[in-house]
PDB file of C-alpha atoms and ligand atoms in Angstrom:
ATOM      1  CA  UNK A   1      23.159  17.238  12.013  1.00  0.00           C
ATOM      2  CA  UNK A   2      21.036  20.030  11.810  1.00  0.00           C
ATOM      3  CA  UNK A   3      19.799  21.446   8.596  1.00  0.00           C
ATOM      4  CA  UNK A   4      22.256  24.242   7.038  1.00  0.00           C
ATOM      5  CA  UNK A   5      19.158  25.762   5.684  1.00  0.00           C
ATOM      6  CA  UNK A   6      17.632  26.672   9.569  1.00  0.00           C
ATOM      7  CA  UNK A   7      18.168  30.512   8.788  1.00  0.00           C
ATOM      8  CA  UNK A   8      16.074  30.259   5.558  1.00  0.00           C
ATOM      9  CA  UNK A   9      13.466  28.414   7.638  1.00  0.00           C
ATOM     10  CA  UNK A  10      13.269  31.042  10.076  1.00  0.00           C
ATOM     11  CA  UNK A  11      13.307  33.814   7.597  1.00  0.00           C
ATOM     12  CA  UNK A  12      10.212  31.886   5.641  1.00  0.00           C
ATOM     13  CA  UNK A  13       8.586  31.268   8.913  1.00  0.00           C
ATOM     14  CA  UNK A  14       8.671  34.934   9.609  1.00  0.00           C
ATOM     15  CA  UNK A  15       7.240  35.767   6.116  1.00  0.00           C
ATOM     16  CA  UNK A  16       4.620  33.331   6.451  1.00  0.00           C
ATOM     17  CA  UNK A  17       3.876  34.738   9.902  1.00  0.00           C
ATOM     18  CA  UNK A  18       3.622  38.289   8.517  1.00  0.00           C
ATOM     19  CA  UNK A  19       1.700  36.899   5.264  1.00  0.00           C
ATOM     20  CA  UNK A  20      -0.781  35.129   7.553  1.00  0.00           C
ATOM     21  CA  UNK A  21      -1.249  37.998  10.021  1.00  0.00           C
ATOM     22  CA  UNK A  22      -2.042  40.401   7.114  1.00  0.00           C
ATOM     23  CA  UNK A  23      -4.562  37.848   5.705  1.00  0.00           C
ATOM     24  CA  UNK A  24      -6.493  37.838   9.104  1.00  0.00           C
ATOM     25  CA  UNK A  25      -5.007  34.679  10.794  1.00  0.00           C
ATOM     26  CA  UNK A  26      -2.277  34.043  13.521  1.00  0.00           C
ATOM     27  CA  UNK A  27      -1.842  30.201  12.160  1.00  0.00           C
ATOM     28  CA  UNK A  28       1.311  29.914  10.474  1.00  0.00           C
ATOM     29  CA  UNK A  29       1.771  26.267  10.978  1.00  0.00           C
ATOM     30  CA  UNK A  30       1.649  24.684   7.515  1.00  0.00           C
ATOM     31  CA  UNK A  31      -0.944  22.066   7.166  1.00  0.00           C
ATOM     32  CA  UNK A  32       0.309  18.523   6.316  1.00  0.00           C
ATOM     33  CA  UNK A  33      -0.833  15.072   5.583  1.00  0.00           C
ATOM     34  CA  UNK A  34       0.349  11.594   6.406  1.00  0.00           C
ATOM     35  CA  UNK A  35       2.317   9.068   3.901  1.00  0.00           C
ATOM     36  CA  UNK A  36       4.888  11.926   3.011  1.00  0.00           C
ATOM     37  CA  UNK A  37       7.854   9.580   3.377  1.00  0.00           C
ATOM     38  CA  UNK A  38       9.634   8.541   0.299  1.00  0.00           C
ATOM     39  CA  UNK A  39      13.018   6.903   0.012  1.00  0.00           C
ATOM     40  CA  UNK A  40      16.149   6.211  -2.095  1.00  0.00           C
ATOM     41  CA  UNK A  41      18.752   3.990  -2.282  1.00  0.00           C
ATOM     42  CA  UNK A  42      21.720   5.520  -3.889  1.00  0.00           C
ATOM     43  CA  UNK A  43      24.272   2.636  -5.210  1.00  0.00           C
ATOM     44  CA  UNK A  44      27.769   3.088  -3.390  1.00  0.00           C
ATOM     45  CA  UNK A  45      30.712   4.370  -5.526  1.00  0.00           C
ATOM     46  CA  UNK A  46      32.932   2.724  -2.853  1.00  0.00           C
ATOM     47  CA  UNK A  47      32.498  -1.323  -3.447  1.00  0.00           C
ATOM     48  CA  UNK A  48      33.220  -1.827   0.382  1.00  0.00           C
ATOM     49  CA  UNK A  49      29.784  -0.582   0.921  1.00  0.00           C
ATOM     50  CA  UNK A  50      28.206  -2.739  -1.625  1.00  0.00           C
ATOM     51  CA  UNK A  51      26.796  -5.399   1.000  1.00  0.00           C
ATOM     52  CA  UNK A  52      25.675  -2.701   3.120  1.00  0.00           C
ATOM     53  CA  UNK A  53      23.591  -1.446   0.252  1.00  0.00           C
ATOM     54  CA  UNK A  54      22.480  -5.001  -1.073  1.00  0.00           C
ATOM     55  CA  UNK A  55      21.472  -5.954   2.669  1.00  0.00           C
ATOM     56  CA  UNK A  56      19.339  -2.796   3.414  1.00  0.00           C
ATOM     57  CA  UNK A  57      17.852  -3.039   0.154  1.00  0.00           C
ATOM     58  CA  UNK A  58      17.013  -6.678   0.081  1.00  0.00           C
ATOM     59  CA  UNK A  59      15.789  -6.552   3.820  1.00  0.00           C
ATOM     60  CA  UNK A  60      13.581  -3.318   2.599  1.00  0.00           C
ATOM     61  CA  UNK A  61      14.910  -1.353   5.510  1.00  0.00           C
ATOM     62  CA  UNK A  62      14.109   2.014   4.074  1.00  0.00           C
ATOM     63  CA  UNK A  63      10.585   0.732   3.108  1.00  0.00           C
ATOM     64  CA  UNK A  64      10.101  -0.219   6.712  1.00  0.00           C
ATOM     65  CA  UNK A  65      11.144   3.176   7.862  1.00  0.00           C
ATOM     66  CA  UNK A  66       8.824   4.780   5.512  1.00  0.00           C
ATOM     67  CA  UNK A  67       5.776   2.959   6.869  1.00  0.00           C
ATOM     68  CA  UNK A  68       6.791   3.422  10.575  1.00  0.00           C
ATOM     69  CA  UNK A  69       7.108   7.298   9.656  1.00  0.00           C
ATOM     70  CA  UNK A  70       3.997   7.320   7.644  1.00  0.00           C
ATOM     71  CA  UNK A  71       1.949   8.879  10.291  1.00  0.00           C
ATOM     72  CA  UNK A  72       3.764  11.906  10.285  1.00  0.00           C
ATOM     73  CA  UNK A  73       1.495  14.839   8.875  1.00  0.00           C
ATOM     74  CA  UNK A  74       4.006  16.690   6.701  1.00  0.00           C
ATOM     75  CA  UNK A  75       3.341  19.465   4.407  1.00  0.00           C
ATOM     76  CA  UNK A  76       5.690  18.335   1.927  1.00  0.00           C
ATOM     77  CA  UNK A  77       7.473  14.692   1.116  1.00  0.00           C
ATOM     78  CA  UNK A  78      10.556  13.976   3.053  1.00  0.00           C
ATOM     79  CA  UNK A  79      12.854  11.557   1.513  1.00  0.00           C
ATOM     80  CA  UNK A  80      14.877   8.842   3.266  1.00  0.00           C
ATOM     81  CA  UNK A  81      18.455   8.296   1.571  1.00  0.00           C
ATOM     82  CA  UNK A  82      21.076   6.000   2.118  1.00  0.00           C
ATOM     83  CA  UNK A  83      24.339   7.047   0.214  1.00  0.00           C
ATOM     84  CA  UNK A  84      28.179   7.209  -0.240  1.00  0.00           C
ATOM     85  CA  UNK A  85      29.617  10.511   1.414  1.00  0.00           C
ATOM     86  CA  UNK A  86      33.326  10.320   0.221  1.00  0.00           C
ATOM     87  CA  UNK A  87      34.683   8.793   3.231  1.00  0.00           C
ATOM     88  CA  UNK A  88      32.774  10.855   5.922  1.00  0.00           C
ATOM     89  CA  UNK A  89      30.672   8.728   8.364  1.00  0.00           C
ATOM     90  CA  UNK A  90      27.856  11.118   8.820  1.00  0.00           C
ATOM     91  CA  UNK A  91      23.809  11.845   8.512  1.00  0.00           C
ATOM     92  CA  UNK A  92      22.061  14.970   7.946  1.00  0.00           C
ATOM     93  CA  UNK A  93      18.813  16.418   6.981  1.00  0.00           C
ATOM     94  CA  UNK A  94      18.793  19.231   4.383  1.00  0.00           C
ATOM     95  CA  UNK A  95      16.588  20.367   1.805  1.00  0.00           C
ATOM     96  CA  UNK A  96      13.744  17.964   2.635  1.00  0.00           C
ATOM     97  CA  UNK A  97      16.305  14.771   2.346  1.00  0.00           C
ATOM     98  CA  UNK A  98      17.426  12.754   5.088  1.00  0.00           C
ATOM     99  CA  UNK A  99      20.923  11.485   4.235  1.00  0.00           C
ATOM    100  CA  UNK A 100      22.536   8.574   6.230  1.00  0.00           C
ATOM    101  CA  UNK A 101      26.231   7.796   4.925  1.00  0.00           C
ATOM    102  CA  UNK A 102      27.123   4.170   4.168  1.00  0.00           C
ATOM    103  CA  UNK A 103      30.497   5.137   6.146  1.00  0.00           C
ATOM    104  CA  UNK A 104      28.337   5.875   9.342  1.00  0.00           C
ATOM    105  CA  UNK A 105      26.600   2.468   8.807  1.00  0.00           C
ATOM    106  CA  UNK A 106      29.768   0.705   8.410  1.00  0.00           C
ATOM    107  CA  UNK A 107      30.974   2.534  11.561  1.00  0.00           C
ATOM    108  CA  UNK A 108      28.125   1.108  13.351  1.00  0.00           C
ATOM    109  CA  UNK A 109      28.674  -2.499  12.410  1.00  0.00           C
ATOM    110  CA  UNK A 110      32.299  -2.176  12.845  1.00  0.00           C
ATOM    111  CA  UNK A 111      31.595  -1.177  16.490  1.00  0.00           C
ATOM    112  CA  UNK A 112      29.069  -3.867  17.253  1.00  0.00           C
ATOM    113  CA  UNK A 113      30.279  -6.353  19.560  1.00  0.00           C
ATOM    114  CA  UNK A 114      31.117 -10.259  18.128  1.00  0.00           C
ATOM    115  CA  UNK A 115      28.243 -11.700  20.379  1.00  0.00           C
ATOM    116  CA  UNK A 116      25.678 -10.457  22.866  1.00  0.00           C
ATOM    117  CA  UNK A 117      26.605  -8.557  25.676  1.00  0.00           C
ATOM    118  CA  UNK A 118      26.313 -10.082  29.296  1.00  0.00           C
ATOM    119  CA  UNK A 119      24.570  -6.570  30.472  1.00  0.00           C
ATOM    120  CA  UNK A 120      21.541  -8.062  28.172  1.00  0.00           C
ATOM    121  CA  UNK A 121      21.951  -6.217  25.018  1.00  0.00           C
ATOM    122  CA  UNK A 122      22.062  -8.479  21.919  1.00  0.00           C
ATOM    123  CA  UNK A 123      24.716  -7.817  19.078  1.00  0.00           C
ATOM    124  CA  UNK A 124      21.764  -7.065  16.734  1.00  0.00           C
ATOM    125  CA  UNK A 125      20.554  -4.350  18.774  1.00  0.00           C
ATOM    126  CA  UNK A 126      23.661  -2.750  19.102  1.00  0.00           C
ATOM    127  CA  UNK A 127      23.589  -2.084  15.505  1.00  0.00           C
ATOM    128  CA  UNK A 128      19.698  -1.594  15.077  1.00  0.00           C
ATOM    129  CA  UNK A 129      19.700   0.631  17.906  1.00  0.00           C
ATOM    130  CA  UNK A 130      22.034   3.381  16.580  1.00  0.00           C
ATOM    131  CA  UNK A 131      20.613   2.990  12.883  1.00  0.00           C
ATOM    132  CA  UNK A 132      16.962   3.508  14.045  1.00  0.00           C
ATOM    133  CA  UNK A 133      18.177   6.182  16.542  1.00  0.00           C
ATOM    134  CA  UNK A 134      20.110   8.153  13.680  1.00  0.00           C
ATOM    135  CA  UNK A 135      17.103   8.113  11.211  1.00  0.00           C
ATOM    136  CA  UNK A 136      14.778   9.181  14.050  1.00  0.00           C
ATOM    137  CA  UNK A 137      17.340  11.929  15.178  1.00  0.00           C
ATOM    138  CA  UNK A 138      17.380  13.304  11.422  1.00  0.00           C
ATOM    139  CA  UNK A 139      13.591  13.050  11.292  1.00  0.00           C
ATOM    140  CA  UNK A 140      13.466  15.156  14.533  1.00  0.00           C
ATOM    141  CA  UNK A 141      15.243  17.714  12.597  1.00  0.00           C
ATOM    142  CA  UNK A 142      13.206  17.568   9.144  1.00  0.00           C
ATOM    143  CA  UNK A 143      10.032  17.822  11.577  1.00  0.00           C
ATOM    144  CA  UNK A 144      11.370  20.763  13.594  1.00  0.00           C
ATOM    145  CA  UNK A 145      11.911  22.301  10.098  1.00  0.00           C
ATOM    146  CA  UNK A 146       9.233  21.426   7.902  1.00  0.00           C
ATOM    147  CA  UNK A 147       6.797  22.220  10.611  1.00  0.00           C
ATOM    148  CA  UNK A 148       8.394  25.385  12.156  1.00  0.00           C
ATOM    149  CA  UNK A 149       8.411  23.902  15.558  1.00  0.00           C
ATOM    150  CA  UNK A 150       9.899  26.155  18.189  1.00  0.00           C
ATOM    151  CA  UNK A 151      12.931  24.906  20.003  1.00  0.00           C
ATOM    152  CA  UNK A 152      14.209  25.799  23.498  1.00  0.00           C
ATOM    153  CA  UNK A 153      17.828  24.753  23.819  1.00  0.00           C
ATOM    154  CA  UNK A 154      19.836  23.052  21.379  1.00  0.00           C
ATOM    155  CA  UNK A 155      18.521  21.625  18.223  1.00  0.00           C
ATOM    156  CA  UNK A 156      20.586  18.661  18.622  1.00  0.00           C
ATOM    157  CA  UNK A 157      19.449  17.667  22.045  1.00  0.00           C
ATOM    158  CA  UNK A 158      16.386  18.256  20.788  1.00  0.00           C
ATOM    159  CA  UNK A 159      16.705  15.754  18.034  1.00  0.00           C
ATOM    160  CA  UNK A 160      18.061  13.381  20.638  1.00  0.00           C
ATOM    161  CA  UNK A 161      14.938  13.594  22.636  1.00  0.00           C
ATOM    162  CA  UNK A 162      12.637  13.694  19.956  1.00  0.00           C
ATOM    163  CA  UNK A 163      14.170  10.133  18.502  1.00  0.00           C
ATOM    164  CA  UNK A 164      14.234   9.101  22.302  1.00  0.00           C
ATOM    165  CA  UNK A 165      10.545   9.951  22.839  1.00  0.00           C
ATOM    166  CA  UNK A 166       9.805   7.927  19.484  1.00  0.00           C
ATOM    167  CA  UNK A 167      11.712   4.868  20.668  1.00  0.00           C
ATOM    168  CA  UNK A 168       9.708   4.750  23.656  1.00  0.00           C
ATOM    169  CA  UNK A 169       6.449   4.514  21.770  1.00  0.00           C
ATOM    170  CA  UNK A 170       7.745   0.737  20.391  1.00  0.00           C
ATOM    171  CA  UNK A 171       6.438  -1.235  23.143  1.00  0.00           C
ATOM    172  CA  UNK A 172       8.474  -2.418  26.237  1.00  0.00           C
ATOM    173  CA  UNK A 173      10.428  -5.000  24.858  1.00  0.00           C
ATOM    174  CA  UNK A 174      11.417  -3.102  21.742  1.00  0.00           C
ATOM    175  CA  UNK A 175      11.836   0.186  23.192  1.00  0.00           C
ATOM    176  CA  UNK A 176      14.404  -1.280  25.625  1.00  0.00           C
ATOM    177  CA  UNK A 177      16.263  -2.814  23.108  1.00  0.00           C
ATOM    178  CA  UNK A 178      16.406   0.272  20.886  1.00  0.00           C
ATOM    179  CA  UNK A 179      17.334   2.634  23.806  1.00  0.00           C
ATOM    180  CA  UNK A 180      19.863   0.086  25.239  1.00  0.00           C
ATOM    181  CA  UNK A 181      21.318  -0.186  21.680  1.00  0.00           C
ATOM    182  CA  UNK A 182      21.319   3.456  21.200  1.00  0.00           C
ATOM    183  CA  UNK A 183      23.317   3.971  24.372  1.00  0.00           C
ATOM    184  CA  UNK A 184      25.671   1.458  23.517  1.00  0.00           C
ATOM    185  CA  UNK A 185      26.012   3.142  20.177  1.00  0.00           C
ATOM    186  CA  UNK A 186      27.202   6.428  21.969  1.00  0.00           C
ATOM    187  CA  UNK A 187      29.087   4.765  24.903  1.00  0.00           C
ATOM    188  CA  UNK A 188      31.357   2.937  22.169  1.00  0.00           C
ATOM    189  CA  UNK A 189      32.685   6.154  21.009  1.00  0.00           C
ATOM    190  CA  UNK A 190      33.872   7.288  24.330  1.00  0.00           C
ATOM    191  CA  UNK A 191      37.788   5.963  25.317  1.00  0.00           C
ATOM    192  CA  UNK A 192      37.207   3.295  27.875  1.00  0.00           C
ATOM    193  CA  UNK A 193      37.428   4.023  31.403  1.00  0.00           C
ATOM    194  CA  UNK A 194      35.850   6.183  34.035  1.00  0.00           C
ATOM    195  CA  UNK A 195      38.240   9.112  33.451  1.00  0.00           C
ATOM    196  CA  UNK A 196      38.981  10.362  29.995  1.00  0.00           C
ATOM    197  CA  UNK A 197      41.297  12.986  28.534  1.00  0.00           C
ATOM    198  CA  UNK A 198      39.932  15.109  25.473  1.00  0.00           C
ATOM    199  CA  UNK A 199      40.875  18.368  23.837  1.00  0.00           C
ATOM    200  CA  UNK A 200      38.951  21.188  25.218  1.00  0.00           C
ATOM    201  CA  UNK A 201      37.380  22.271  22.029  1.00  0.00           C
ATOM    202  CA  UNK A 202      35.321  19.238  21.740  1.00  0.00           C
ATOM    203  CA  UNK A 203      32.908  20.790  24.385  1.00  0.00           C
ATOM    204  CA  UNK A 204      32.236  23.362  21.924  1.00  0.00           C
ATOM    205  CA  UNK A 205      30.756  20.748  19.454  1.00  0.00           C
ATOM    206  CA  UNK A 206      26.865  21.597  18.797  1.00  0.00           C
ATOM    207  CA  UNK A 207      26.124  18.037  19.846  1.00  0.00           C
ATOM    208  CA  UNK A 208      26.524  16.834  23.363  1.00  0.00           C
ATOM    209  CA  UNK A 209      29.561  14.436  23.784  1.00  0.00           C
ATOM    210  CA  UNK A 210      28.875  10.912  23.213  1.00  0.00           C
ATOM    211  CA  UNK A 211      28.885  10.080  26.990  1.00  0.00           C
ATOM    212  CA  UNK A 212      26.192  12.923  27.542  1.00  0.00           C
ATOM    213  CA  UNK A 213      24.090  11.352  24.868  1.00  0.00           C
ATOM    214  CA  UNK A 214      24.014   8.009  26.073  1.00  0.00           C
ATOM    215  CA  UNK A 215      23.175   9.234  29.533  1.00  0.00           C
ATOM    216  CA  UNK A 216      20.615  11.441  28.203  1.00  0.00           C
ATOM    217  CA  UNK A 217      18.895   8.969  26.484  1.00  0.00           C
ATOM    218  CA  UNK A 218      18.898   6.317  29.486  1.00  0.00           C
ATOM    219  CA  UNK A 219      17.732   9.051  31.519  1.00  0.00           C
ATOM    220  CA  UNK A 220      14.621   9.576  29.324  1.00  0.00           C
ATOM    221  CA  UNK A 221      14.000   5.942  29.395  1.00  0.00           C
ATOM    222  CA  UNK A 222      14.247   5.566  32.961  1.00  0.00           C
ATOM    223  CA  UNK A 223      12.073   8.806  33.374  1.00  0.00           C
ATOM    224  CA  UNK A 224       9.377   7.168  31.357  1.00  0.00           C
ATOM    225  CA  UNK A 225       9.534   3.665  33.053  1.00  0.00           C
ATOM    226  CA  UNK A 226      11.676   3.266  35.880  1.00  0.00           C
ATOM    227  CA  UNK A 227      10.514  -0.492  36.371  1.00  0.00           C
ATOM    228  CA  UNK A 228      11.711  -1.531  32.589  1.00  0.00           C
ATOM    229  CA  UNK A 229      14.881   0.467  32.877  1.00  0.00           C
ATOM    230  CA  UNK A 230      15.525  -0.397  36.768  1.00  0.00           C
ATOM    231  CA  UNK A 231      18.806  -2.072  36.191  1.00  0.00           C
ATOM    232  CA  UNK A 232      20.329   0.846  34.336  1.00  0.00           C
ATOM    233  CA  UNK A 233      20.345   2.537  37.335  1.00  0.00           C
ATOM    234  CA  UNK A 234      21.096  -0.682  39.625  1.00  0.00           C
ATOM    235  CA  UNK A 235      24.098  -1.341  37.217  1.00  0.00           C
ATOM    236  CA  UNK A 236      25.279   2.136  37.552  1.00  0.00           C
ATOM    237  CA  UNK A 237      25.004   3.012  33.596  1.00  0.00           C
ATOM    238  CA  UNK A 238      23.137   5.979  34.602  1.00  0.00           C
ATOM    239  CA  UNK A 239      24.115   7.628  38.146  1.00  0.00           C
ATOM    240  CA  UNK A 240      21.665   7.806  40.693  1.00  0.00           C
ATOM    241  CA  UNK A 241      22.026  11.583  40.981  1.00  0.00           C
ATOM    242  CA  UNK A 242      20.863  12.281  37.556  1.00  0.00           C
ATOM    243  CA  UNK A 243      18.125   9.188  37.851  1.00  0.00           C
ATOM    244  CA  UNK A 244      16.318  11.126  40.564  1.00  0.00           C
ATOM    245  CA  UNK A 245      15.034  13.662  38.381  1.00  0.00           C
ATOM    246  CA  UNK A 246      14.722  11.864  34.883  1.00  0.00           C
ATOM    247  CA  UNK A 247      10.799  11.545  35.753  1.00  0.00           C
ATOM    248  CA  UNK A 248      10.631  15.593  35.140  1.00  0.00           C
ATOM    249  CA  UNK A 249      13.151  15.058  32.366  1.00  0.00           C
ATOM    250  CA  UNK A 250      10.751  12.932  30.538  1.00  0.00           C
ATOM    251  CA  UNK A 251       7.463  14.777  31.564  1.00  0.00           C
ATOM    252  CA  UNK A 252       8.998  17.870  29.693  1.00  0.00           C
ATOM    253  CA  UNK A 253       9.362  16.289  26.710  1.00  0.00           C
ATOM    254  CA  UNK A 254       6.228  14.301  27.018  1.00  0.00           C
ATOM    255  CA  UNK A 255       4.493  17.887  27.254  1.00  0.00           C
ATOM    256  CA  UNK A 256       6.442  19.254  24.371  1.00  0.00           C
ATOM    257  CA  UNK A 257       5.947  16.513  22.216  1.00  0.00           C
ATOM    258  CA  UNK A 258       2.295  16.244  22.589  1.00  0.00           C
ATOM    259  CA  UNK A 259       1.698  19.599  22.447  1.00  0.00           C
ATOM    260  CA  UNK A 260       4.237  20.693  19.597  1.00  0.00           C
ATOM    261  CA  UNK A 261       4.348  17.625  17.622  1.00  0.00           C
ATOM    262  CA  UNK A 262       1.124  15.425  18.509  1.00  0.00           C
ATOM    263  CA  UNK A 263      -1.052  17.669  16.501  1.00  0.00           C
ATOM    264  CA  UNK A 264       1.029  16.738  13.228  1.00  0.00           C
ATOM    265  CA  UNK A 265       0.445  12.997  13.860  1.00  0.00           C
ATOM    266  CA  UNK A 266      -2.228  10.706  12.254  1.00  0.00           C
ATOM    267  CA  UNK A 267      -3.400   9.115  15.403  1.00  0.00           C
ATOM    268  CA  UNK A 268      -4.958   6.105  13.320  1.00  0.00           C
ATOM    269  CA  UNK A 269      -1.839   5.554  11.587  1.00  0.00           C
ATOM    270  CA  UNK A 270       0.290   6.020  14.853  1.00  0.00           C
ATOM    271  CA  UNK A 271      -1.733   3.336  16.609  1.00  0.00           C
ATOM    272  CA  UNK A 272       0.173   0.794  14.356  1.00  0.00           C
ATOM    273  CA  UNK A 273       3.608   2.202  15.177  1.00  0.00           C
ATOM    274  CA  UNK A 274       4.800  -0.698  17.289  1.00  0.00           C
ATOM    275  CA  UNK A 275       3.061  -3.245  15.305  1.00  0.00           C
ATOM    276  CA  UNK A 276       4.940  -2.133  12.077  1.00  0.00           C
ATOM    277  CA  UNK A 277       8.301  -2.154  13.824  1.00  0.00           C
ATOM    278  CA  UNK A 278       7.539  -5.443  15.307  1.00  0.00           C
ATOM    279  CA  UNK A 279       6.591  -6.954  12.051  1.00  0.00           C
ATOM    280  CA  UNK A 280       9.532  -5.917  10.152  1.00  0.00           C
ATOM    281  CA  UNK A 281      12.290  -5.904  12.641  1.00  0.00           C
ATOM    282  CA  UNK A 282      12.726 -10.053  13.262  1.00  0.00           C
ATOM    283  CA  UNK A 283      14.258 -10.673   9.910  1.00  0.00           C
ATOM    284  CA  UNK A 284      16.883  -7.941  10.397  1.00  0.00           C
ATOM    285  CA  UNK A 285      17.485  -9.107  13.758  1.00  0.00           C
ATOM    286  CA  UNK A 286      18.259 -12.431  12.927  1.00  0.00           C
ATOM    287  CA  UNK A 287      20.585 -11.398  10.081  1.00  0.00           C
ATOM    288  CA  UNK A 288      22.452  -9.228  12.406  1.00  0.00           C
ATOM    289  CA  UNK A 289      22.633 -11.628  15.008  1.00  0.00           C
ATOM    290  CA  UNK A 290      26.242 -12.923  14.131  1.00  0.00           C
ATOM    291  CA  UNK A 291      29.354 -11.182  13.031  1.00  0.00           C
ATOM    292  CA  UNK A 292      30.039 -11.836   9.066  1.00  0.00           C
ATOM    293  CA  UNK A 293      32.751 -14.260   9.614  1.00  0.00           C
ATOM    294  CA  UNK A 294      30.904 -16.612  11.751  1.00  0.00           C
ATOM    295  CA  UNK A 295      29.267 -19.578  10.648  1.00  0.00           C
ATOM    296  CA  UNK A 296      25.414 -19.174  10.048  1.00  0.00           C
ATOM    297  CA  UNK A 297      25.837 -15.550   8.911  1.00  0.00           C
ATOM    298  CA  UNK A 298      24.300 -14.771   5.975  1.00  0.00           C
ATOM    299  CA  UNK A 299      26.541 -14.163   2.544  1.00  0.00           C
ATOM    300  CA  UNK A 300      24.779 -10.624   2.404  1.00  0.00           C
ATOM    301  CA  UNK A 301      26.512  -9.370   5.436  1.00  0.00           C
ATOM    302  CA  UNK A 302      29.887 -10.463   4.652  1.00  0.00           C
ATOM    303  CA  UNK A 303      31.643  -7.115   4.146  1.00  0.00           C
ATOM    304  CA  UNK A 304      29.675  -5.693   7.221  1.00  0.00           C
ATOM    305  CA  UNK A 305      32.646  -4.625   9.238  1.00  0.00           C
ATOM    306  CA  UNK A 306      34.341  -3.105   6.528  1.00  0.00           C
ATOM    307  CA  UNK A 307      36.353  -0.066   6.482  1.00  0.00           C
ATOM    308  CA  UNK A 308      34.989   2.899   4.983  1.00  0.00           C
TER     309      UNK A 308
HETATM  310 ZN1   ZN B   1      21.616  16.288  14.383  1.00  0.00          ZN
END
């Protein structure tokens, strides 16, 4: 979800631009530094979310995300938060804080299949993919806001693209797992079947529809590496007609990311991006490999499928 303060940001940017030009410099982009990520685990009010809180805290999930995002050079701190949202399964960025609701995390756990999928997506990755995707999507909003990045098109689509681009920086195996996991997370929100009936006002949403978001992330991935994601087209998850132009879509995204975001990345720290993820994900993946009621599942995940 985009920040409610976007208008304020535009006003601030305008004021800054005016101030800077008055001072004789045209550069209104704020300067930043790396290691600006903070985190907070807010204890849940709803006992149904206690296990998610415990599991994330014990697994140091936010600490790992903090390390992963540390290369971002931001002008001021960005706080990652998990918290209860009074029954609303959502996530948003506002006032320098990313908030991901336990209700949304519970929904992701509930949506996970009981077993690995025959199409080559593990159960754990159907959870890890959407969770990483939502944190990176909200980080996209934060980066656009804090660094006053100009956006053509809809900010929600831009945040999705930001997330996809970062997932593709994880190295081939992990990138594939997270992209497919994220696409699963969008697809599961659609009614099954090739034809769906929806109220016409869902098309007015500021986000693209879940099926579009799934196609979009798969297209960016296929555009980035058509060998690694060849089966996505062969199996019909991404229609051939769309796939033909995906390399151009990825090119556009790469141009925007390297031009607009690249200068705000600490290159030395960013070199460890994949290593940080690979080092920290395996434990979580093992814990999420089975549903909570399966022998061998850890007690901490007992509630995982609980309703918000
Ligand atoms: Zn958003």
